[in-house]
mmCIF file with all atom_site columns, C-alpha atoms in Angstrom:
data_model
loop_
_atom_site.group_PDB
_atom_site.id
_atom_site.type_symbol
_atom_site.label_atom_id
_atom_site.label_alt_id
_atom_site.label_comp_id
_atom_site.label_asym_id
_atom_site.label_entity_id
_atom_site.label_seq_id
_atom_site.pdbx_PDB_ins_code
_atom_site.Cartn_x
_atom_site.Cartn_y
_atom_site.Cartn_z
_atom_site.occupancy
_atom_site.B_iso_or_equiv
_atom_site.pdbx_formal_charge
_atom_site.auth_seq_id
_atom_site.auth_comp_id
_atom_site.auth_asym_id
_atom_site.auth_atom_id
_atom_site.pdbx_PDB_model_num
ATOM 1   C CA . UNK A 1 1   ? 95.147  -40.993 2.426  1.00 0.00 ? 1136 UNK A CA 1
ATOM 2   C CA . UNK A 1 2   ? 97.886  -43.307 3.651  1.00 0.00 ? 1137 UNK A CA 1
ATOM 3   C CA . UNK A 1 3   ? 100.538 -40.771 2.619  1.00 0.00 ? 1138 UNK A CA 1
ATOM 4   C CA . UNK A 1 4   ? 98.769  -38.029 4.600  1.00 0.00 ? 1139 UNK A CA 1
ATOM 5   C CA . UNK A 1 5   ? 98.749  -40.239 7.719  1.00 0.00 ? 1140 UNK A CA 1
ATOM 6   C CA . UNK A 1 6   ? 102.469 -40.885 7.296  1.00 0.00 ? 1141 UNK A CA 1
ATOM 7   C CA . UNK A 1 7   ? 103.112 -37.137 6.896  1.00 0.00 ? 1142 UNK A CA 1
ATOM 8   C CA . UNK A 1 8   ? 101.040 -36.402 10.015 1.00 0.00 ? 1143 UNK A CA 1
ATOM 9   C CA . UNK A 1 9   ? 102.922 -39.063 11.960 1.00 0.00 ? 1144 UNK A CA 1
ATOM 10  C CA . UNK A 1 10  ? 106.289 -37.633 10.888 1.00 0.00 ? 1145 UNK A CA 1
ATOM 11  C CA . UNK A 1 11  ? 105.245 -34.070 11.678 1.00 0.00 ? 1146 UNK A CA 1
ATOM 12  C CA . UNK A 1 12  ? 103.912 -35.122 15.101 1.00 0.00 ? 1147 UNK A CA 1
ATOM 13  C CA . UNK A 1 13  ? 107.222 -36.852 15.896 1.00 0.00 ? 1148 UNK A CA 1
ATOM 14  C CA . UNK A 1 14  ? 109.078 -33.653 14.971 1.00 0.00 ? 1149 UNK A CA 1
ATOM 15  C CA . UNK A 1 15  ? 106.731 -31.514 17.108 1.00 0.00 ? 1150 UNK A CA 1
ATOM 16  C CA . UNK A 1 16  ? 107.136 -33.904 20.059 1.00 0.00 ? 1151 UNK A CA 1
ATOM 17  C CA . UNK A 1 17  ? 110.897 -33.369 19.722 1.00 0.00 ? 1152 UNK A CA 1
ATOM 18  C CA . UNK A 1 18  ? 110.305 -29.603 19.594 1.00 0.00 ? 1153 UNK A CA 1
ATOM 19  C CA . UNK A 1 19  ? 108.404 -29.872 22.911 1.00 0.00 ? 1154 UNK A CA 1
ATOM 20  C CA . UNK A 1 20  ? 111.279 -31.857 24.470 1.00 0.00 ? 1155 UNK A CA 1
ATOM 21  C CA . UNK A 1 21  ? 113.727 -29.228 23.203 1.00 0.00 ? 1156 UNK A CA 1
ATOM 22  C CA . UNK A 1 22  ? 111.610 -26.516 24.839 1.00 0.00 ? 1157 UNK A CA 1
ATOM 23  C CA . UNK A 1 23  ? 111.754 -28.262 28.200 1.00 0.00 ? 1158 UNK A CA 1
ATOM 24  C CA . UNK A 1 24  ? 115.515 -28.735 27.833 1.00 0.00 ? 1159 UNK A CA 1
ATOM 25  C CA . UNK A 1 25  ? 115.798 -24.997 27.118 1.00 0.00 ? 1160 UNK A CA 1
ATOM 26  C CA . UNK A 1 26  ? 113.701 -24.195 30.199 1.00 0.00 ? 1161 UNK A CA 1
ATOM 27  C CA . UNK A 1 27  ? 116.157 -26.241 32.295 1.00 0.00 ? 1162 UNK A CA 1
ATOM 28  C CA . UNK A 1 28  ? 119.436 -25.177 30.702 1.00 0.00 ? 1163 UNK A CA 1
ATOM 29  C CA . UNK A 1 29  ? 118.705 -21.647 29.470 1.00 0.00 ? 1164 UNK A CA 1
ATOM 30  C CA . UNK A 1 30  ? 120.025 -22.591 25.994 1.00 0.00 ? 1165 UNK A CA 1
ATOM 31  C CA . UNK A 1 31  ? 117.370 -21.750 23.375 1.00 0.00 ? 1166 UNK A CA 1
ATOM 32  C CA . UNK A 1 32  ? 119.383 -22.669 20.262 1.00 0.00 ? 1167 UNK A CA 1
ATOM 33  C CA . UNK A 1 33  ? 117.525 -25.969 19.714 1.00 0.00 ? 1168 UNK A CA 1
ATOM 34  C CA . UNK A 1 34  ? 114.106 -24.240 19.615 1.00 0.00 ? 1169 UNK A CA 1
ATOM 35  C CA . UNK A 1 35  ? 115.112 -21.687 16.970 1.00 0.00 ? 1170 UNK A CA 1
ATOM 36  C CA . UNK A 1 36  ? 113.187 -23.285 14.117 1.00 0.00 ? 1171 UNK A CA 1
ATOM 37  C CA . UNK A 1 37  ? 111.934 -20.029 12.629 1.00 0.00 ? 1172 UNK A CA 1
ATOM 38  C CA . UNK A 1 38  ? 112.136 -18.904 9.030  1.00 0.00 ? 1173 UNK A CA 1
ATOM 39  C CA . UNK A 1 39  ? 113.952 -15.635 8.308  1.00 0.00 ? 1174 UNK A CA 1
ATOM 40  C CA . UNK A 1 40  ? 110.625 -13.849 7.672  1.00 0.00 ? 1175 UNK A CA 1
ATOM 41  C CA . UNK A 1 41  ? 108.997 -15.355 10.788 1.00 0.00 ? 1176 UNK A CA 1
ATOM 42  C CA . UNK A 1 42  ? 106.827 -13.128 12.939 1.00 0.00 ? 1177 UNK A CA 1
ATOM 43  C CA . UNK A 1 43  ? 104.639 -13.524 15.990 1.00 0.00 ? 1178 UNK A CA 1
ATOM 44  C CA . UNK A 1 44  ? 101.430 -11.632 16.716 1.00 0.00 ? 1179 UNK A CA 1
ATOM 45  C CA . UNK A 1 45  ? 100.726 -11.242 20.417 1.00 0.00 ? 1180 UNK A CA 1
ATOM 46  C CA . UNK A 1 46  ? 97.179  -10.310 21.382 1.00 0.00 ? 1181 UNK A CA 1
ATOM 47  C CA . UNK A 1 47  ? 97.042  -8.662  24.799 1.00 0.00 ? 1182 UNK A CA 1
ATOM 48  C CA . UNK A 1 48  ? 93.367  -8.312  25.664 1.00 0.00 ? 1183 UNK A CA 1
ATOM 49  C CA . UNK A 1 49  ? 89.963  -7.287  24.454 1.00 0.00 ? 1184 UNK A CA 1
ATOM 50  C CA . UNK A 1 50  ? 89.875  -5.409  21.181 1.00 0.00 ? 1185 UNK A CA 1
ATOM 51  C CA . UNK A 1 51  ? 93.458  -4.161  21.407 1.00 0.00 ? 1186 UNK A CA 1
ATOM 52  C CA . UNK A 1 52  ? 95.405  -4.605  18.204 1.00 0.00 ? 1187 UNK A CA 1
ATOM 53  C CA . UNK A 1 53  ? 98.146  -7.237  18.419 1.00 0.00 ? 1188 UNK A CA 1
ATOM 54  C CA . UNK A 1 54  ? 101.814 -6.463  18.919 1.00 0.00 ? 1189 UNK A CA 1
ATOM 55  C CA . UNK A 1 55  ? 104.019 -7.923  16.182 1.00 0.00 ? 1190 UNK A CA 1
ATOM 56  C CA . UNK A 1 56  ? 107.554 -9.178  16.738 1.00 0.00 ? 1191 UNK A CA 1
ATOM 57  C CA . UNK A 1 57  ? 110.140 -10.056 14.077 1.00 0.00 ? 1192 UNK A CA 1
ATOM 58  C CA . UNK A 1 58  ? 112.306 -13.150 14.312 1.00 0.00 ? 1193 UNK A CA 1
ATOM 59  C CA . UNK A 1 59  ? 115.130 -11.162 15.899 1.00 0.00 ? 1194 UNK A CA 1
ATOM 60  C CA . UNK A 1 60  ? 112.788 -9.595  18.465 1.00 0.00 ? 1195 UNK A CA 1
ATOM 61  C CA . UNK A 1 61  ? 111.128 -12.950 19.155 1.00 0.00 ? 1196 UNK A CA 1
ATOM 62  C CA . UNK A 1 62  ? 114.487 -14.678 19.707 1.00 0.00 ? 1197 UNK A CA 1
ATOM 63  C CA . UNK A 1 63  ? 115.577 -11.938 22.096 1.00 0.00 ? 1198 UNK A CA 1
ATOM 64  C CA . UNK A 1 64  ? 112.270 -12.177 23.986 1.00 0.00 ? 1199 UNK A CA 1
ATOM 65  C CA . UNK A 1 65  ? 112.484 -15.971 24.059 1.00 0.00 ? 1200 UNK A CA 1
ATOM 66  C CA . UNK A 1 66  ? 115.985 -15.865 25.577 1.00 0.00 ? 1201 UNK A CA 1
ATOM 67  C CA . UNK A 1 67  ? 114.876 -13.347 28.229 1.00 0.00 ? 1202 UNK A CA 1
ATOM 68  C CA . UNK A 1 68  ? 111.750 -15.378 29.023 1.00 0.00 ? 1203 UNK A CA 1
ATOM 69  C CA . UNK A 1 69  ? 113.678 -18.641 29.387 1.00 0.00 ? 1204 UNK A CA 1
ATOM 70  C CA . UNK A 1 70  ? 116.200 -16.968 31.705 1.00 0.00 ? 1205 UNK A CA 1
ATOM 71  C CA . UNK A 1 71  ? 113.354 -15.475 33.744 1.00 0.00 ? 1206 UNK A CA 1
ATOM 72  C CA . UNK A 1 72  ? 111.540 -18.833 34.038 1.00 0.00 ? 1207 UNK A CA 1
ATOM 73  C CA . UNK A 1 73  ? 114.672 -21.024 34.368 1.00 0.00 ? 1208 UNK A CA 1
ATOM 74  C CA . UNK A 1 74  ? 113.750 -24.319 35.999 1.00 0.00 ? 1209 UNK A CA 1
ATOM 75  C CA . UNK A 1 75  ? 110.092 -24.066 35.028 1.00 0.00 ? 1210 UNK A CA 1
ATOM 76  C CA . UNK A 1 76  ? 108.371 -26.557 32.756 1.00 0.00 ? 1211 UNK A CA 1
ATOM 77  C CA . UNK A 1 77  ? 106.641 -25.567 29.524 1.00 0.00 ? 1212 UNK A CA 1
ATOM 78  C CA . UNK A 1 78  ? 103.561 -27.691 28.871 1.00 0.00 ? 1213 UNK A CA 1
ATOM 79  C CA . UNK A 1 79  ? 101.679 -27.966 25.598 1.00 0.00 ? 1214 UNK A CA 1
ATOM 80  C CA . UNK A 1 80  ? 98.122  -28.897 26.590 1.00 0.00 ? 1215 UNK A CA 1
ATOM 81  C CA . UNK A 1 81  ? 95.183  -29.797 24.321 1.00 0.00 ? 1216 UNK A CA 1
ATOM 82  C CA . UNK A 1 82  ? 97.388  -29.874 21.242 1.00 0.00 ? 1217 UNK A CA 1
ATOM 83  C CA . UNK A 1 83  ? 95.691  -30.250 17.886 1.00 0.00 ? 1218 UNK A CA 1
ATOM 84  C CA . UNK A 1 84  ? 97.732  -30.736 14.711 1.00 0.00 ? 1219 UNK A CA 1
ATOM 85  C CA . UNK A 1 85  ? 96.273  -30.258 11.236 1.00 0.00 ? 1220 UNK A CA 1
ATOM 86  C CA . UNK A 1 86  ? 98.156  -30.658 7.973  1.00 0.00 ? 1221 UNK A CA 1
ATOM 87  C CA . UNK A 1 87  ? 97.119  -28.170 5.293  1.00 0.00 ? 1222 UNK A CA 1
ATOM 88  C CA . UNK A 1 88  ? 99.009  -30.341 2.795  1.00 0.00 ? 1223 UNK A CA 1
ATOM 89  C CA . UNK A 1 89  ? 102.260 -32.317 2.847  1.00 0.00 ? 1224 UNK A CA 1
ATOM 90  C CA . UNK A 1 90  ? 104.334 -29.109 3.191  1.00 0.00 ? 1225 UNK A CA 1
ATOM 91  C CA . UNK A 1 91  ? 102.271 -26.997 5.616  1.00 0.00 ? 1226 UNK A CA 1
ATOM 92  C CA . UNK A 1 92  ? 100.878 -27.644 9.090  1.00 0.00 ? 1227 UNK A CA 1
ATOM 93  C CA . UNK A 1 93  ? 99.099  -25.758 11.843 1.00 0.00 ? 1228 UNK A CA 1
ATOM 94  C CA . UNK A 1 94  ? 99.399  -26.570 15.548 1.00 0.00 ? 1229 UNK A CA 1
ATOM 95  C CA . UNK A 1 95  ? 96.955  -25.262 18.160 1.00 0.00 ? 1230 UNK A CA 1
ATOM 96  C CA . UNK A 1 96  ? 97.558  -25.659 21.894 1.00 0.00 ? 1231 UNK A CA 1
ATOM 97  C CA . UNK A 1 97  ? 97.308  -24.160 25.342 1.00 0.00 ? 1232 UNK A CA 1
ATOM 98  C CA . UNK A 1 98  ? 100.788 -23.277 26.549 1.00 0.00 ? 1233 UNK A CA 1
ATOM 99  C CA . UNK A 1 99  ? 101.418 -23.413 30.286 1.00 0.00 ? 1234 UNK A CA 1
ATOM 100 C CA . UNK A 1 100 ? 104.556 -22.401 32.146 1.00 0.00 ? 1235 UNK A CA 1
ATOM 101 C CA . UNK A 1 101 ? 104.597 -24.274 35.437 1.00 0.00 ? 1236 UNK A CA 1
ATOM 102 C CA . UNK A 1 102 ? 107.076 -24.125 38.310 1.00 0.00 ? 1237 UNK A CA 1
ATOM 103 C CA . UNK A 1 103 ? 106.631 -26.065 41.545 1.00 0.00 ? 1238 UNK A CA 1
ATOM 104 C CA . UNK A 1 104 ? 103.001 -26.828 40.605 1.00 0.00 ? 1239 UNK A CA 1
ATOM 105 C CA . UNK A 1 105 ? 102.262 -23.099 40.202 1.00 0.00 ? 1240 UNK A CA 1
ATOM 106 C CA . UNK A 1 106 ? 100.994 -21.969 36.785 1.00 0.00 ? 1241 UNK A CA 1
ATOM 107 C CA . UNK A 1 107 ? 103.039 -18.849 35.977 1.00 0.00 ? 1242 UNK A CA 1
ATOM 108 C CA . UNK A 1 108 ? 101.605 -18.220 32.492 1.00 0.00 ? 1243 UNK A CA 1
ATOM 109 C CA . UNK A 1 109 ? 98.857  -19.532 30.209 1.00 0.00 ? 1244 UNK A CA 1
ATOM 110 C CA . UNK A 1 110 ? 98.606  -18.749 26.503 1.00 0.00 ? 1245 UNK A CA 1
ATOM 111 C CA . UNK A 1 111 ? 96.597  -19.905 23.530 1.00 0.00 ? 1246 UNK A CA 1
ATOM 112 C CA . UNK A 1 112 ? 99.123  -20.536 20.765 1.00 0.00 ? 1247 UNK A CA 1
ATOM 113 C CA . UNK A 1 113 ? 98.792  -21.190 17.035 1.00 0.00 ? 1248 UNK A CA 1
ATOM 114 C CA . UNK A 1 114 ? 101.931 -22.174 15.105 1.00 0.00 ? 1249 UNK A CA 1
ATOM 115 C CA . UNK A 1 115 ? 102.083 -22.247 11.306 1.00 0.00 ? 1250 UNK A CA 1
ATOM 116 C CA . UNK A 1 116 ? 104.812 -24.571 10.008 1.00 0.00 ? 1251 UNK A CA 1
ATOM 117 C CA . UNK A 1 117 ? 106.194 -25.121 6.523  1.00 0.00 ? 1252 UNK A CA 1
ATOM 118 C CA . UNK A 1 118 ? 108.488 -27.839 5.183  1.00 0.00 ? 1253 UNK A CA 1
ATOM 119 C CA . UNK A 1 119 ? 111.489 -26.044 3.687  1.00 0.00 ? 1254 UNK A CA 1
ATOM 120 C CA . UNK A 1 120 ? 114.471 -27.979 2.307  1.00 0.00 ? 1255 UNK A CA 1
ATOM 121 C CA . UNK A 1 121 ? 113.274 -31.143 4.092  1.00 0.00 ? 1256 UNK A CA 1
ATOM 122 C CA . UNK A 1 122 ? 113.112 -29.327 7.465  1.00 0.00 ? 1257 UNK A CA 1
ATOM 123 C CA . UNK A 1 123 ? 109.985 -28.145 9.298  1.00 0.00 ? 1258 UNK A CA 1
ATOM 124 C CA . UNK A 1 124 ? 110.180 -24.435 10.151 1.00 0.00 ? 1259 UNK A CA 1
ATOM 125 C CA . UNK A 1 125 ? 107.762 -22.072 11.921 1.00 0.00 ? 1260 UNK A CA 1
ATOM 126 C CA . UNK A 1 126 ? 106.670 -19.262 9.598  1.00 0.00 ? 1261 UNK A CA 1
ATOM 127 C CA . UNK A 1 127 ? 104.366 -17.403 11.986 1.00 0.00 ? 1262 UNK A CA 1
ATOM 128 C CA . UNK A 1 128 ? 102.827 -17.688 15.396 1.00 0.00 ? 1263 UNK A CA 1
ATOM 129 C CA . UNK A 1 129 ? 99.852  -16.182 17.207 1.00 0.00 ? 1264 UNK A CA 1
ATOM 130 C CA . UNK A 1 130 ? 99.674  -15.957 20.989 1.00 0.00 ? 1265 UNK A CA 1
ATOM 131 C CA . UNK A 1 131 ? 96.996  -14.733 23.375 1.00 0.00 ? 1266 UNK A CA 1
ATOM 132 C CA . UNK A 1 132 ? 97.117  -14.869 27.185 1.00 0.00 ? 1267 UNK A CA 1
ATOM 133 C CA . UNK A 1 133 ? 94.424  -16.767 29.006 1.00 0.00 ? 1268 UNK A CA 1
ATOM 134 C CA . UNK A 1 134 ? 93.137  -14.959 32.091 1.00 0.00 ? 1269 UNK A CA 1
#
């Protein structure tokens, strides 16, 4: 049990750094520090209702991320109501409400689920699910 707490603490520290890197990217436009995706990474984006999700590969996601950061330059990305659960010492899931805020205006709200895996001593995102909040 003690080992699991240590693993959770270490993962949380890494994810806190990931959040800081996101806010740096939102200020600078440089997304290189938030590219922590495996080669087979994908994201499923649910639009609304019963519509099937749209899937994006790592390459498509990186391109979209760069465009989004440039579009929202100067905004702040907030990770609200974050919940972290370790599946084991090499896999974790993070749930949160993602907000993009600029000048106190909420520009976007999304429910996000990230699935992480420890690969070669480095935490990497293997897949992500996103759904806009109305």
